[in-house]
mmCIF file of C-alpha atoms and ligand atoms in Angstrom:
data_model
loop_
_atom_site.group_PDB
_atom_site.id
_atom_site.type_symbol
_atom_site.label_atom_id
_atom_site.label_comp_id
_atom_site.label_asym_id
_atom_site.label_seq_id
_atom_site.Cartn_x
_atom_site.Cartn_y
_atom_site.Cartn_z
ATOM 1 C CA MET I 79 1.378 13.530 -9.615
ATOM 2 C CA LEU I 80 -0.416 13.261 -6.256
ATOM 3 C CA VAL I 81 -0.888 16.179 -3.911
ATOM 4 C CA ALA I 82 -2.689 15.622 -0.592
ATOM 5 C CA ARG I 83 -3.235 18.518 1.775
ATOM 6 C CA GLY I 84 -4.567 18.483 5.314
ATOM 7 C CA LEU I 85 -6.012 14.968 5.120
ATOM 8 C CA THR I 86 -7.896 14.308 8.338
ATOM 9 C CA ARG I 87 -9.992 11.406 9.576
ATOM 10 C CA ARG I 88 -11.615 11.126 12.979
ATOM 11 C CA PHE I 89 -13.198 8.182 14.756
ATOM 12 C CA GLY I 90 -15.190 9.683 17.629
ATOM 13 C CA MET I 91 -12.651 11.273 19.937
ATOM 14 C CA ILE I 92 -9.666 9.818 18.057
ATOM 15 C CA THR I 93 -8.040 11.762 15.234
ATOM 16 C CA ALA I 94 -6.589 8.804 13.368
ATOM 17 C CA VAL I 95 -5.126 11.000 10.605
ATOM 18 C CA ASP I 96 -4.379 14.589 11.550
ATOM 19 C CA ALA I 97 -3.858 17.169 8.788
ATOM 20 C CA VAL I 98 -1.399 15.101 6.743
ATOM 21 C CA ASP I 99 0.247 16.578 3.630
ATOM 22 C CA LEU I 100 1.788 14.195 1.114
ATOM 23 C CA ASP I 101 3.297 14.741 -2.337
ATOM 24 C CA LEU I 102 4.136 11.868 -4.650
ATOM 25 C CA ALA I 103 5.944 11.970 -7.987
ATOM 26 C CA PRO I 104 6.178 9.174 -10.576
ATOM 27 C CA GLY I 105 8.933 6.749 -9.577
ATOM 28 C CA ASP I 106 8.707 7.615 -5.886
ATOM 29 C CA ALA I 107 8.957 4.683 -3.510
ATOM 30 C CA VAL I 108 8.013 5.841 -0.049
ATOM 31 C CA GLY I 109 8.288 3.754 3.094
ATOM 32 C CA LEU I 110 5.687 4.692 5.711
ATOM 33 C CA ILE I 111 6.414 3.704 9.294
ATOM 34 C CA GLY I 112 5.180 4.556 12.768
ATOM 35 C CA PRO I 113 4.090 2.803 15.945
ATOM 36 C CA ASN I 114 0.895 0.734 16.140
ATOM 37 C CA GLY I 115 -2.120 3.013 15.886
ATOM 38 C CA ALA I 116 -0.115 5.863 14.292
ATOM 39 C CA GLY I 117 -2.685 6.171 11.500
ATOM 40 C CA LYS I 118 -0.791 4.505 8.635
ATOM 41 C CA SER I 119 -3.598 2.186 7.505
ATOM 42 C CA THR I 120 -6.183 4.937 7.913
ATOM 43 C CA LEU I 121 -4.101 7.244 5.705
ATOM 44 C CA LEU I 122 -3.910 4.524 3.048
ATOM 45 C CA SER I 123 -7.695 4.042 3.355
ATOM 46 C CA LEU I 124 -8.237 7.747 2.735
ATOM 47 C CA LEU I 125 -6.009 7.593 -0.346
ATOM 48 C CA ALA I 126 -7.601 4.348 -1.574
ATOM 49 C CA GLY I 127 -11.125 5.650 -1.066
ATOM 50 C CA ASP I 128 -12.499 3.306 1.597
ATOM 51 C CA ALA I 129 -13.567 6.246 3.634
ATOM 52 C CA PRO I 130 -13.994 9.943 2.824
ATOM 53 C CA PRO I 131 -11.734 12.345 4.721
ATOM 54 C CA ASP I 132 -13.319 14.608 7.331
ATOM 55 C CA ALA I 133 -11.132 17.398 5.992
ATOM 56 C CA GLY I 134 -8.459 17.915 3.390
ATOM 57 C CA SER I 135 -7.973 17.782 -0.343
ATOM 58 C CA PHE I 136 -6.387 15.277 -2.601
ATOM 59 C CA VAL I 137 -5.504 15.714 -6.273
ATOM 60 C CA LEU I 138 -4.189 13.054 -8.668
ATOM 61 C CA ASP I 139 -2.844 14.181 -12.048
ATOM 62 C CA GLY I 140 -4.618 17.504 -11.630
ATOM 63 C CA ARG I 141 -7.982 15.946 -10.774
ATOM 64 C CA SER I 142 -9.580 16.233 -7.342
ATOM 65 C CA ILE I 143 -10.479 12.734 -6.211
ATOM 66 C CA ALA I 144 -10.922 12.974 -2.441
ATOM 67 C CA HIS I 145 -14.624 12.241 -2.686
ATOM 68 C CA LEU I 146 -14.583 9.572 -5.381
ATOM 69 C CA PRO I 147 -15.731 6.149 -4.147
ATOM 70 C CA LEU I 148 -13.413 3.121 -4.090
ATOM 71 C CA HIS I 149 -14.213 1.691 -7.543
ATOM 72 C CA ALA I 150 -13.774 5.102 -9.194
ATOM 73 C CA ARG I 151 -10.478 5.576 -7.348
ATOM 74 C CA VAL I 152 -9.134 2.320 -8.807
ATOM 75 C CA ARG I 153 -10.010 3.516 -12.306
ATOM 76 C CA ALA I 154 -8.449 6.898 -11.524
ATOM 77 C CA GLY I 155 -5.241 5.009 -10.745
ATOM 78 C CA ILE I 156 -5.037 4.197 -7.049
ATOM 79 C CA ALA I 157 -4.852 0.619 -5.812
ATOM 80 C CA ARG I 158 -4.115 -0.789 -2.399
ATOM 81 C CA ALA I 159 -3.037 -4.119 -1.011
ATOM 82 C CA ALA I 160 -4.834 -4.068 2.349
ATOM 83 C CA GLN I 161 -3.373 -5.130 5.696
ATOM 84 C CA ILE I 162 -6.159 -7.697 6.021
ATOM 85 C CA PRO I 163 -6.363 -9.391 2.602
ATOM 86 C CA GLN I 164 -9.655 -8.737 0.795
ATOM 87 C CA THR I 165 -9.755 -11.633 -1.647
ATOM 88 C CA PHE I 166 -12.839 -13.291 -3.141
ATOM 89 C CA ALA I 167 -12.763 -16.731 -1.498
ATOM 90 C CA ARG I 168 -15.080 -18.414 -4.008
ATOM 91 C CA LEU I 169 -13.187 -17.232 -7.063
ATOM 92 C CA THR I 170 -9.976 -18.702 -8.401
ATOM 93 C CA LEU I 171 -6.745 -16.751 -8.087
ATOM 94 C CA ARG I 172 -6.881 -16.051 -11.828
ATOM 95 C CA GLU I 173 -10.422 -14.665 -11.497
ATOM 96 C CA ASN I 174 -9.372 -12.545 -8.510
ATOM 97 C CA ALA I 175 -6.555 -11.005 -10.558
ATOM 98 C CA LEU I 176 -8.697 -10.705 -13.692
ATOM 99 C CA LEU I 177 -11.249 -8.367 -12.093
ATOM 100 C CA PRO I 178 -8.780 -5.514 -11.445
ATOM 101 C CA ALA I 179 -7.062 -6.196 -14.806
ATOM 102 C CA GLN I 180 -10.409 -5.642 -16.573
ATOM 103 C CA HIS I 181 -12.051 -3.028 -14.376
ATOM 104 C CA GLY I 182 -9.046 -1.224 -12.940
ATOM 105 C CA ALA I 183 -6.467 -1.411 -15.746
ATOM 106 C CA ARG I 184 -9.405 -1.553 -18.223
ATOM 107 C CA LEU I 185 -7.704 -4.080 -20.448
ATOM 108 C CA PRO I 186 -9.757 -5.921 -23.077
ATOM 109 C CA ALA I 187 -10.621 -9.545 -22.211
ATOM 110 C CA ARG I 188 -7.661 -11.369 -23.798
ATOM 111 C CA ALA I 189 -5.039 -8.834 -22.693
ATOM 112 C CA ALA I 190 -6.523 -8.868 -19.185
ATOM 113 C CA GLN I 191 -6.140 -12.654 -18.997
ATOM 114 C CA LEU I 192 -2.520 -12.497 -20.081
ATOM 115 C CA TRP I 193 -1.763 -9.685 -17.637
ATOM 116 C CA ALA I 194 -3.550 -11.464 -14.763
ATOM 117 C CA ASP I 195 -1.450 -14.573 -15.369
ATOM 118 C CA GLU I 196 1.739 -12.517 -15.638
ATOM 119 C CA VAL I 197 1.032 -10.769 -12.333
ATOM 120 C CA LEU I 198 0.250 -14.064 -10.581
ATOM 121 C CA ALA I 199 3.574 -15.428 -11.860
ATOM 122 C CA LEU I 200 5.421 -12.336 -10.650
ATOM 123 C CA CYS I 201 3.876 -12.821 -7.214
ATOM 124 C CA GLY I 202 4.855 -16.504 -7.097
ATOM 125 C CA LEU I 203 1.322 -17.816 -7.543
ATOM 126 C CA ALA I 204 1.440 -19.210 -11.102
ATOM 127 C CA ASP I 205 1.033 -22.832 -10.013
ATOM 128 C CA LYS I 206 -2.094 -21.996 -7.996
ATOM 129 C CA ALA I 207 -3.826 -19.788 -10.596
ATOM 130 C CA GLY I 208 -6.722 -22.255 -10.922
ATOM 131 C CA SER I 209 -7.217 -22.812 -7.176
ATOM 132 C CA MET I 210 -9.933 -21.171 -5.094
ATOM 133 C CA ALA I 211 -8.655 -18.163 -3.185
ATOM 134 C CA GLY I 212 -10.481 -19.402 -0.065
ATOM 135 C CA ALA I 213 -8.153 -22.413 0.106
ATOM 136 C CA LEU I 214 -4.995 -20.310 0.429
ATOM 137 C CA GLY I 215 -2.897 -19.967 3.557
ATOM 138 C CA LEU I 216 -2.057 -16.533 4.941
ATOM 139 C CA LEU I 217 1.175 -16.021 2.986
ATOM 140 C CA ASP I 218 -0.436 -16.794 -0.345
ATOM 141 C CA ARG I 219 -3.431 -14.617 0.568
ATOM 142 C CA LYS I 220 -0.991 -11.750 1.105
ATOM 143 C CA ARG I 221 0.634 -12.454 -2.229
ATOM 144 C CA LEU I 222 -2.769 -12.509 -3.910
ATOM 145 C CA GLU I 223 -3.701 -9.221 -2.264
ATOM 146 C CA LEU I 224 -0.529 -7.737 -3.743
ATOM 147 C CA ALA I 225 -1.232 -9.308 -7.147
ATOM 148 C CA LYS I 226 -4.749 -7.831 -7.218
ATOM 149 C CA ALA I 227 -3.450 -4.330 -6.504
ATOM 150 C CA VAL I 228 -0.722 -4.629 -9.136
ATOM 151 C CA ALA I 229 -3.158 -6.085 -11.691
ATOM 152 C CA ALA I 230 -5.028 -2.758 -11.758
ATOM 153 C CA ARG I 231 -1.844 -1.097 -13.117
ATOM 154 C CA PRO I 232 -2.265 1.811 -10.717
ATOM 155 C CA ARG I 233 -0.517 5.193 -10.890
ATOM 156 C CA VAL I 234 -0.251 5.012 -7.104
ATOM 157 C CA LEU I 235 0.292 1.612 -5.493
ATOM 158 C CA LEU I 236 -0.416 1.446 -1.754
ATOM 159 C CA LEU I 237 1.007 -1.520 0.149
ATOM 160 C CA ASP I 238 -0.091 -2.162 3.728
ATOM 161 C CA GLU I 239 2.127 -4.717 5.467
ATOM 162 C CA VAL I 240 2.363 -7.002 2.459
ATOM 163 C CA ALA I 241 5.636 -8.416 3.831
ATOM 164 C CA ALA I 242 4.356 -9.191 7.334
ATOM 165 C CA GLY I 243 4.694 -12.908 8.011
ATOM 166 C CA LEU I 244 6.883 -13.558 4.957
ATOM 167 C CA THR I 245 10.396 -15.006 5.043
ATOM 168 C CA GLU I 246 13.391 -12.896 3.951
ATOM 169 C CA PRO I 247 13.640 -14.598 0.517
ATOM 170 C CA GLU I 248 9.893 -14.018 0.010
ATOM 171 C CA ILE I 249 10.276 -10.372 0.998
ATOM 172 C CA ALA I 250 13.198 -10.079 -1.428
ATOM 173 C CA THR I 251 10.861 -11.285 -4.197
ATOM 174 C CA ILE I 252 8.340 -8.614 -3.301
ATOM 175 C CA LYS I 253 11.065 -5.952 -3.214
ATOM 176 C CA ALA I 254 12.155 -6.974 -6.704
ATOM 177 C CA LEU I 255 8.534 -6.826 -7.824
ATOM 178 C CA VAL I 256 8.039 -3.353 -6.374
ATOM 179 C CA ASP I 257 11.241 -2.183 -8.088
ATOM 180 C CA LYS I 258 9.968 -3.532 -11.363
ATOM 181 C CA LEU I 259 6.599 -1.855 -10.968
ATOM 182 C CA ARG I 260 7.827 1.543 -9.934
ATOM 183 C CA ASP I 261 8.446 2.913 -13.379
ATOM 184 C CA GLY I 262 5.966 5.730 -14.038
ATOM 185 C CA ARG I 263 4.068 5.225 -10.812
ATOM 186 C CA ALA I 264 4.463 5.884 -7.109
ATOM 187 C CA VAL I 265 4.535 3.317 -4.325
ATOM 188 C CA VAL I 266 3.686 3.935 -0.663
ATOM 189 C CA TRP I 267 4.669 0.948 1.442
ATOM 190 C CA VAL I 268 3.672 0.574 5.091
ATOM 191 C CA GLU I 269 5.786 -2.020 6.866
ATOM 192 C CA HIS I 270 7.206 -2.691 10.318
ATOM 193 C CA ILE I 271 10.120 -4.692 8.863
ATOM 194 C CA PRO I 272 13.096 -2.431 8.009
ATOM 195 C CA PHE I 273 14.567 -5.035 5.638
ATOM 196 C CA ALA I 274 11.495 -4.724 3.421
ATOM 197 C CA LEU I 275 11.815 -0.960 2.970
ATOM 198 C CA ARG I 276 15.573 -0.433 2.974
ATOM 199 C CA GLY I 277 17.040 -0.259 -0.531
ATOM 200 C CA THR I 278 13.596 -0.240 -2.134
ATOM 201 C CA CYS I 279 12.237 2.964 -0.605
ATOM 202 C CA ALA I 280 14.561 5.928 -1.150
ATOM 203 C CA ARG I 281 12.208 8.052 0.943
ATOM 204 C CA LEU I 282 10.840 7.424 4.421
ATOM 205 C CA VAL I 283 7.799 9.008 6.080
ATOM 206 C CA VAL I 284 7.129 8.650 9.795
ATOM 207 C CA MET I 285 3.693 9.018 11.370
ATOM 208 C CA ASP I 286 2.867 9.223 15.053
ATOM 209 C CA LYS I 287 -0.530 9.827 16.662
ATOM 210 C CA GLY I 288 -2.088 10.656 13.309
ATOM 211 C CA ALA I 289 0.421 13.304 12.280
ATOM 212 C CA LYS I 290 3.260 13.153 9.787
ATOM 213 C CA LEU I 291 6.445 13.774 11.779
ATOM 214 C CA LEU I 292 9.282 13.158 9.343
ATOM 215 C CA ASP I 293 9.580 12.918 5.564
ATOM 216 C CA GLY I 294 12.899 12.709 3.724
ATOM 217 C CA PRO I 295 15.710 10.512 2.405
ATOM 218 C CA PHE I 296 15.580 7.054 4.017
ATOM 219 C CA ASP I 297 18.898 7.147 5.879
ATOM 220 C CA GLU I 298 18.402 10.697 7.130
ATOM 221 C CA VAL I 299 14.989 9.885 8.575
ATOM 222 C CA TRP I 300 16.133 6.503 9.878
ATOM 223 C CA SER I 301 18.872 8.089 11.968
ATOM 224 C CA HIS I 302 16.781 11.085 13.074
ATOM 225 C CA PRO I 303 16.647 11.473 16.882
ATOM 226 C CA ASP I 304 12.854 12.010 16.786
ATOM 227 C CA LEU I 305 12.444 8.522 15.335
ATOM 228 C CA GLN I 306 14.168 6.930 18.332
ATOM 229 C CA ARG I 307 12.031 9.063 20.618
ATOM 230 C CA ILE I 308 8.648 8.027 19.220
ATOM 231 C CA TYR I 309 9.591 4.366 19.318
ATOM 232 C CA MET I 310 10.712 4.498 22.940
ATOM 233 C CA GLY I 311 8.484 2.237 24.955
ATOM 234 C CA VAL I 312 7.934 -0.104 21.996
ATOM 235 C CA ALA I 313 8.507 -3.684 23.145
ATOM 236 C CA ASP I 314 11.849 -4.318 21.456
ATOM 237 C CA GLY I 315 13.051 -0.786 22.071
ATOM 238 C CA ARG I 316 14.117 0.029 18.511
ATOM 239 C CA ALA I 317 12.563 1.484 15.403
ATOM 240 C CA ALA I 318 10.121 -0.862 13.679
HETATM 241 N N1 ATP V 1808 -12.713 1.788 11.906
HETATM 242 C C1 ATP V 1808 -12.211 2.356 13.011
HETATM 243 N N2 ATP V 1808 -13.011 2.713 14.045
HETATM 244 C C2 ATP V 1808 -12.513 3.312 15.157
HETATM 245 N N3 ATP V 1808 -11.210 3.586 15.345
HETATM 246 C C3 ATP V 1808 -10.365 3.247 14.355
HETATM 247 C C4 ATP V 1808 -10.815 2.606 13.147
HETATM 248 N N4 ATP V 1808 -9.744 2.394 12.344
HETATM 249 C C5 ATP V 1808 -8.669 2.859 13.023
HETATM 250 N N5 ATP V 1808 -9.047 3.368 14.222
HETATM 251 C C6 ATP V 1808 -8.153 3.998 15.208
HETATM 252 O O1 ATP V 1808 -7.397 4.975 14.523
HETATM 253 C C7 ATP V 1808 -6.028 4.964 14.979
HETATM 254 C C8 ATP V 1808 -5.104 4.684 13.812
HETATM 255 O O2 ATP V 1808 -5.274 3.325 13.404
HETATM 256 P P1 ATP V 1808 -4.533 2.692 12.137
HETATM 257 O O3 ATP V 1808 -5.088 1.335 11.949
HETATM 258 O O4 ATP V 1808 -4.608 3.634 11.003
HETATM 259 O O5 ATP V 1808 -3.028 2.614 12.678
HETATM 260 P P2 ATP V 1808 -1.748 1.911 12.007
HETATM 261 O O6 ATP V 1808 -0.666 2.929 12.025
HETATM 262 O O7 ATP V 1808 -2.104 1.297 10.715
HETATM 263 O O8 ATP V 1808 -1.379 0.794 13.074
HETATM 264 P P3 ATP V 1808 -0.757 -0.718 12.892
HETATM 265 O O9 ATP V 1808 0.725 -0.538 12.744
HETATM 266 O O10 ATP V 1808 -1.114 -1.383 14.166
HETATM 267 O O11 ATP V 1808 -1.392 -1.345 11.702
HETATM 268 C C9 ATP V 1808 -5.972 3.936 16.106
HETATM 269 O O12 ATP V 1808 -6.164 4.608 17.320
HETATM 270 C C10 ATP V 1808 -7.137 3.018 15.794
HETATM 271 O O13 ATP V 1808 -7.612 2.412 16.969
HETATM 272 MG MG1 MG V 1809 -2.124 -0.624 9.995
#
């Protein structure tokens, strides 16, 4: 479904993403891990369309989309929940979810409203649907960021640290949501918390210094000696 080849992004002297290849099939749930600064968020930005790649190609359902801008990417079927939530503070939660339901999923008005409300409920925000997004605390802002991405009904759903700062029961809710959403689409989930990815992501990709180092079945990658090596020197001395 998605084939990325040689994706590269530089910031001055730093190669944040260095010739990364990635293949995704419908139903794939891929955990993406790596130390701080490994290039995970930048890779998601390249896929989501925030920034054009300096090199590389990227095809979704047979269509080259590497140079499509953000809004066209969402319509093409790629949506991301960003590490720093990008919600519209002066809109209600319902309005925030309605925009991607209409313009991303391209649902007609009534269906979009129903879907927006359903997604807010799935993300545990039903009781706040009429509140202003600007009034939310961090956890609910993260949930809303997730809801907005899901509301677009993407073919590829990119999640950047949506579980950071959540409690285990809250993370379990998100895992159940991701499981529910996986049918017919692919999920790439960046997270430092192993509990969030284990069981939900059958596949694990490891990045370090911009490059993709490992890509395979979760348990195989998790126990790979190279994983221990790249995390050496990390404060708590273990992976993620
Ligand atoms: N807009 C930018 N301008 C300059 N450098 C950047 C920019 N965005 C990212 N970088 C650099 O690119 C590298 C990769 O950063 P990125 O945010 O993708 O890492 P990450 O794996 O998401 O890290 P974290 O786990 O801390 O979120 C880092 O060296 C970072 O400082
Ligand atoms: Mg990041």
